[in-house]
Coordinates of C-alpha atoms and ligand atoms in Angstrom, one line a residue:
M177 CA 234.7 21.5 -113.3
K178 CA 232.1 20.2 -115.8
A179 CA 228.4 21.0 -115.0
W180 CA 225.3 20.7 -117.1
V181 CA 223.5 24.0 -117.5
L182 CA 219.9 24.5 -118.6
K183 CA 220.0 27.9 -120.4
E184 CA 216.6 27.8 -122.1
Y185 CA 213.5 25.8 -121.3
N186 CA 212.8 22.8 -123.5
Q187 CA 216.3 23.0 -125.1
P188 CA 219.1 20.5 -124.5
M189 CA 221.3 21.4 -121.5
E190 CA 224.9 22.4 -122.2
L191 CA 227.9 20.8 -120.6
A192 CA 229.8 23.8 -119.5
E193 CA 233.3 24.3 -117.9
I194 CA 232.7 26.4 -114.8
E195 CA 234.6 27.3 -111.6
T196 CA 234.7 24.5 -109.0
P197 CA 232.9 26.1 -106.0
D198 CA 234.8 27.4 -103.0
I199 CA 233.5 26.2 -99.6
K200 CA 232.8 28.3 -96.5
D201 CA 233.8 27.3 -92.9
D202 CA 230.6 25.3 -92.3
E203 CA 230.4 23.6 -95.7
I204 CA 231.9 20.6 -97.5
L205 CA 232.7 19.9 -101.1
L206 CA 231.5 16.6 -102.6
R207 CA 232.8 14.9 -105.7
V208 CA 229.5 13.7 -107.2
K209 CA 229.5 10.0 -108.0
A210 CA 225.9 9.6 -109.0
C211 CA 222.8 11.7 -109.4
G212 CA 219.3 10.3 -109.7
I213 CA 216.9 11.7 -112.4
C214 CA 213.5 12.7 -111.2
Q215 CA 210.2 13.5 -113.1
T216 CA 210.6 16.9 -111.3
D217 CA 213.8 17.5 -113.3
L218 CA 211.6 17.2 -116.5
K219 CA 209.2 19.7 -115.0
I220 CA 212.2 22.1 -114.5
Y221 CA 213.4 21.4 -118.0
R222 CA 209.9 22.3 -119.4
G223 CA 209.7 25.5 -117.3
E224 CA 206.9 24.2 -115.2
I225 CA 208.8 25.2 -112.0
P226 CA 209.5 28.8 -112.8
P227 CA 211.2 31.7 -110.9
P228 CA 211.6 32.4 -108.1
I229 CA 212.1 28.7 -107.5
V230 CA 214.2 27.8 -110.5
T231 CA 216.0 30.6 -112.3
L232 CA 218.0 30.1 -115.5
P233 CA 220.8 29.3 -116.1
H234 CA 220.3 26.3 -113.8
T235 CA 222.1 23.0 -113.0
P236 CA 219.5 20.4 -112.0
G237 CA 219.9 17.3 -109.9
H238 CA 218.5 16.7 -106.4
E239 CA 219.4 13.0 -105.7
V240 CA 223.1 13.3 -105.1
A241 CA 225.6 10.8 -103.8
G242 CA 229.3 11.4 -103.6
E243 CA 232.6 11.5 -101.8
V244 CA 233.9 14.3 -99.5
V245 CA 236.9 16.0 -101.0
A246 CA 237.2 19.2 -98.9
V247 CA 235.9 20.1 -95.4
G248 CA 235.4 23.6 -94.0
S249 CA 237.3 24.7 -90.9
R250 CA 234.2 24.6 -88.6
V251 CA 232.9 21.2 -89.7
D252 CA 233.0 18.4 -87.1
G253 CA 232.5 14.7 -87.7
I254 CA 232.9 14.7 -91.5
K255 CA 236.3 14.0 -93.1
E256 CA 237.7 13.7 -96.6
K257 CA 236.9 10.4 -98.4
D258 CA 233.6 9.9 -96.4
I259 CA 230.8 8.8 -98.7
G260 CA 227.2 9.8 -98.4
I261 CA 224.2 11.6 -99.9
V262 CA 222.7 15.0 -99.7
Y263 CA 219.6 16.0 -97.7
I264 CA 218.6 18.6 -100.3
Y265 CA 216.5 20.9 -98.2
I266 CA 218.5 23.7 -96.6
P267 CA 216.3 25.0 -93.8
C268 CA 216.8 28.0 -91.5
H269 CA 216.9 25.9 -88.3
A270 CA 215.2 28.8 -86.4
C271 CA 211.5 29.1 -87.4
T272 CA 208.6 27.3 -85.7
Y273 CA 208.5 24.7 -88.5
C274 CA 212.2 23.9 -88.1
L275 CA 212.0 23.9 -84.3
S276 CA 208.9 21.6 -84.3
G277 CA 210.6 19.0 -86.6
R278 CA 208.9 20.1 -89.8
E279 CA 212.0 21.5 -91.5
N280 CA 210.6 20.4 -94.9
L281 CA 208.0 23.2 -94.5
C282 CA 210.5 25.9 -93.6
P283 CA 209.4 29.1 -95.3
D284 CA 213.1 30.1 -95.9
L285 CA 213.9 26.7 -97.5
K286 CA 216.6 26.6 -100.2
R287 CA 216.8 23.4 -102.1
I288 CA 219.8 21.7 -103.9
G289 CA 218.8 21.3 -107.6
F290 CA 216.0 24.0 -107.3
E291 CA 216.9 27.4 -105.8
L292 CA 220.5 26.1 -105.6
P293 CA 222.7 24.4 -108.2
G294 CA 222.2 20.6 -108.3
G295 CA 224.2 17.4 -108.8
Y296 CA 224.4 17.2 -112.6
A297 CA 228.0 18.4 -112.1
Q298 CA 231.4 17.0 -111.0
F299 CA 231.4 18.8 -107.7
I300 CA 228.8 20.3 -105.4
R301 CA 229.1 22.6 -102.3
I302 CA 226.7 21.8 -99.4
P303 CA 226.3 22.9 -95.8
S304 CA 227.7 20.2 -93.5
Y305 CA 224.1 19.6 -92.1
A306 CA 223.0 18.4 -95.6
F307 CA 225.5 15.5 -95.6
C308 CA 224.3 12.1 -94.6
S309 CA 227.0 9.5 -94.4
F310 CA 226.9 5.8 -95.2
E311 CA 228.6 3.1 -93.2
K312 CA 228.1 0.4 -95.8
R313 CA 229.3 0.6 -99.4
I314 CA 226.5 0.2 -101.8
P315 CA 226.6 1.4 -105.5
F316 CA 226.5 5.2 -105.6
E317 CA 223.5 5.2 -108.0
E318 CA 221.5 3.3 -105.4
M319 CA 222.6 5.6 -102.6
A320 CA 221.7 8.7 -104.7
I321 CA 218.0 7.9 -105.1
L322 CA 217.4 7.5 -101.4
G323 CA 217.3 11.3 -101.0
D324 CA 214.0 11.6 -102.9
A325 CA 212.7 8.5 -104.5
V326 CA 212.9 6.3 -101.4
A327 CA 212.7 8.9 -98.5
T328 CA 209.7 10.7 -100.0
S329 CA 207.8 7.4 -100.2
Y330 CA 209.0 6.5 -96.7
R331 CA 207.5 9.7 -95.1
A332 CA 204.3 9.4 -97.1
L333 CA 203.6 5.9 -96.0
T334 CA 204.9 5.8 -92.5
V335 CA 204.5 9.3 -91.2
L336 CA 201.5 10.7 -93.2
A337 CA 199.4 7.5 -94.0
E338 CA 200.6 5.8 -90.8
V339 CA 200.4 2.4 -92.5
K340 CA 200.3 -0.5 -90.1
A341 CA 200.3 -4.3 -90.2
G342 CA 197.0 -5.5 -91.6
H343 CA 196.2 -2.4 -93.6
D344 CA 195.2 -2.5 -97.2
V345 CA 197.3 0.1 -99.1
L346 CA 196.8 1.2 -102.7
I347 CA 199.9 2.5 -104.5
V348 CA 198.9 4.5 -107.6
G349 CA 201.8 4.6 -110.0
A350 CA 204.7 2.2 -109.5
G351 CA 207.4 4.4 -111.0
G352 CA 210.6 5.7 -109.5
L353 CA 208.9 6.6 -106.1
G354 CA 206.0 4.1 -106.2
I355 CA 208.2 1.0 -106.5
H356 CA 209.8 2.0 -103.2
G357 CA 206.4 2.7 -101.8
V358 CA 205.5 -0.9 -102.5
Q359 CA 208.5 -2.2 -100.6
I360 CA 207.9 0.1 -97.6
A361 CA 204.2 -0.8 -97.4
K362 CA 205.2 -4.5 -97.3
L363 CA 207.8 -3.7 -94.7
C364 CA 205.0 -2.1 -92.6
G365 CA 203.0 -5.4 -92.9
A366 CA 200.3 -4.1 -95.2
R367 CA 198.5 -5.9 -98.0
V368 CA 199.5 -3.9 -101.1
L369 CA 197.4 -3.2 -104.2
V370 CA 199.3 -1.5 -107.0
A371 CA 197.7 0.3 -109.9
D372 CA 199.6 1.4 -113.0
I373 CA 199.0 1.9 -116.7
K374 CA 202.3 0.1 -117.6
E375 CA 202.3 -3.7 -117.5
K376 CA 206.1 -3.6 -117.1
A377 CA 205.7 -1.4 -113.9
L378 CA 203.1 -3.8 -112.6
R379 CA 205.4 -6.8 -113.1
L380 CA 208.2 -5.1 -111.3
A381 CA 205.9 -4.2 -108.4
K382 CA 205.0 -8.0 -108.2
E383 CA 208.7 -8.8 -107.9
F384 CA 208.9 -6.4 -104.9
G385 CA 206.0 -8.0 -103.1
A386 CA 202.8 -6.4 -104.5
D387 CA 199.8 -8.6 -103.5
F388 CA 197.4 -7.4 -106.2
L389 CA 198.0 -5.7 -109.6
I390 CA 195.5 -3.4 -111.2
N391 CA 195.7 -2.2 -114.7
S392 CA 194.5 1.4 -114.2
G393 CA 193.1 1.5 -117.8
E394 CA 190.5 -1.1 -116.9
S395 CA 187.9 0.2 -114.4
P396 CA 190.4 0.3 -111.5
G397 CA 187.8 1.5 -109.0
E398 CA 185.7 -1.6 -109.4
Q399 CA 188.7 -3.9 -109.3
I400 CA 189.8 -2.3 -105.9
K401 CA 186.3 -2.7 -104.5
D402 CA 186.2 -6.4 -105.5
L403 CA 189.7 -7.0 -104.0
T404 CA 188.7 -5.5 -100.7
G405 CA 185.3 -7.1 -100.3
G406 CA 183.5 -3.9 -101.1
K407 CA 185.1 -2.0 -98.2
G408 CA 188.0 -0.1 -99.9
V409 CA 191.5 0.5 -98.7
D410 CA 192.9 2.1 -95.6
A411 CA 195.3 4.3 -97.5
V412 CA 195.9 5.5 -101.0
L413 CA 199.3 6.7 -102.0
E414 CA 198.9 8.9 -105.1
F415 CA 202.3 9.0 -106.9
V416 CA 200.5 10.3 -110.0
G417 CA 198.3 13.0 -108.6
S418 CA 196.3 13.6 -111.8
E419 CA 192.6 14.5 -112.0
K420 CA 192.1 11.2 -113.8
T421 CA 193.7 8.9 -111.2
M422 CA 192.3 10.8 -108.2
G423 CA 188.9 10.4 -109.7
W424 CA 188.9 6.7 -108.8
S425 CA 191.7 6.5 -106.2
L426 CA 190.0 8.8 -103.6
P427 CA 186.7 6.9 -103.8
S428 CA 188.6 3.6 -103.3
L429 CA 189.2 4.6 -99.7
K430 CA 187.3 2.9 -96.9
K431 CA 185.5 5.1 -94.4
G432 CA 188.0 7.1 -92.4
G433 CA 190.8 6.3 -94.9
K434 CA 193.7 8.5 -95.9
L435 CA 194.8 9.8 -99.3
V436 CA 198.4 11.0 -99.5
I437 CA 199.2 13.1 -102.6
V438 CA 202.8 12.7 -103.5
G439 CA 202.9 13.2 -107.3
Y440 CA 201.5 16.4 -108.8
V441 CA 200.6 18.0 -112.1
P442 CA 201.7 21.7 -112.1
G443 CA 198.8 24.1 -112.4
K444 CA 196.0 21.5 -112.3
T445 CA 193.2 21.2 -109.8
F446 CA 190.9 18.4 -108.7
P447 CA 187.1 18.5 -108.2
L448 CA 186.1 17.2 -104.7
N449 CA 182.8 15.5 -103.8
T450 CA 182.2 17.3 -100.5
M451 CA 179.2 15.1 -99.7
A452 CA 181.4 12.0 -100.0
M453 CA 184.0 13.7 -97.8
H454 CA 181.4 14.3 -95.2
Y455 CA 179.9 10.8 -95.1
N456 CA 183.3 9.0 -95.2
E457 CA 185.5 11.4 -93.1
W458 CA 188.3 10.8 -95.6
K459 CA 191.5 12.6 -94.8
I460 CA 193.7 14.1 -97.6
F461 CA 197.3 14.9 -97.1
G462 CA 200.0 16.7 -99.2
S463 CA 203.4 15.2 -98.9
R464 CA 206.7 17.0 -99.3
L465 CA 210.0 15.1 -99.4
C466 CA 211.1 14.2 -95.9
T467 CA 212.9 15.5 -92.8
K468 CA 216.6 14.8 -92.3
V469 CA 215.9 12.3 -89.5
E470 CA 213.5 10.4 -91.9
L471 CA 216.2 10.2 -94.5
L472 CA 218.7 8.8 -91.9
E473 CA 216.1 6.1 -91.0
V474 CA 215.8 5.2 -94.7
I475 CA 219.6 5.0 -95.0
R476 CA 219.7 2.5 -92.1
L477 CA 216.9 0.4 -93.6
V478 CA 218.7 0.3 -97.0
E479 CA 222.0 -0.6 -95.3
E480 CA 220.2 -3.4 -93.4
G481 CA 218.8 -4.7 -96.8
K482 CA 215.2 -4.1 -95.9
I483 CA 214.6 -1.7 -98.8
K484 CA 216.2 -2.2 -102.2
P485 CA 216.8 0.9 -104.3
V486 CA 215.5 0.2 -107.8
I487 CA 217.6 1.5 -110.6
S488 CA 216.6 0.5 -114.1
K489 CA 219.3 2.2 -116.1
T490 CA 222.4 4.4 -115.6
F491 CA 223.9 7.0 -118.0
P492 CA 227.4 8.6 -117.9
L493 CA 227.7 12.3 -117.0
E494 CA 228.1 13.1 -120.7
K495 CA 224.6 11.7 -121.5
A496 CA 222.5 13.8 -119.2
N497 CA 220.3 15.1 -122.0
E498 CA 219.6 11.5 -123.2
A499 CA 218.9 10.4 -119.6
L500 CA 216.5 13.2 -119.0
Q501 CA 214.5 12.3 -122.1
A502 CA 214.6 8.6 -121.1
V503 CA 212.6 9.4 -118.0
Q504 CA 209.6 9.9 -120.4
S505 CA 210.1 6.6 -122.1
P506 CA 207.2 4.0 -121.7
D507 CA 209.9 1.3 -121.4
I508 CA 211.6 2.8 -118.3
V509 CA 210.5 1.5 -114.9
G510 CA 212.2 2.3 -111.6
R511 CA 214.7 5.1 -111.4
I512 CA 217.3 6.3 -113.9
A513 CA 220.6 7.8 -112.6
L514 CA 223.7 9.5 -113.9
K515 CA 226.8 7.6 -112.8
F516 CA 230.2 9.4 -112.9
Ligands
ZN11 ZN1 212.4 14.6 -107.1
ZN12 ZN1 212.9 27.2 -90.8

């Protein structure tokens, strides 16, 4: 099979001919139909997620949709030609995190596209547990991005920030994840403020229901205070996670508000005003992908048409290097995907 292989950081990947993987009794083989491209893939490309997480040579890709082409002898309920996506976290199923419904924190976690080979390839071998089937046919590239871009936003907003009807929610960064965060916040009944540096991203957020648009280059903190009558917002969803954005997004919270950090900048820290934390009882959460059951909920919401996966551009398998570079382009909004 053909698979893209990153052999050296910051160098173009090579399209290699490698063995199609054999499956074990409890595994399935997927023919990859589409694979989303994440900012994290760029971090991998640049060497910002080094060993022991990602070791070279490596095949990236953690938003994978495809068709089942082979099923192991001990697999129940999945058959050839089923279509679906991959829950990319492969947990141990036995530790206290797994047993308490927090498999995304399993210390023995292996991840497709990180510790394990990803979906920039014609085929991928996965444990049957990782397969999440679809009943409705939607384009494979739209299916693919549910695994991270949509489900990560879903967990951050509904489980961590506990967004409810009537809340004011600030989405910082309306990119591949944030644009779905806008839709999910609206679905929860919140009033949604969106801050981004790109006008194009703000216009797209408006199309998906954003109530207020904030250019983050123009005193965003003051705009947010004005828009909320001086109170601040109930929740901030940080899809950027830089020192610069958190400098104004955290103080935009109302008293008792919640900041959820979804985006991150490798190796960077953030100075915290501990006195403001004390007086306001702000809560700060980290956010890490989702659990499988949350991904299944997202699939249902997308099948029901309540969330629309936003793909701005697709590239063929042969153009993976171009696609990876396009993620950095100021013109790109929404998600990019490889389509096979
Ligand atoms: Zn990702
Ligand atoms: Zn575990």
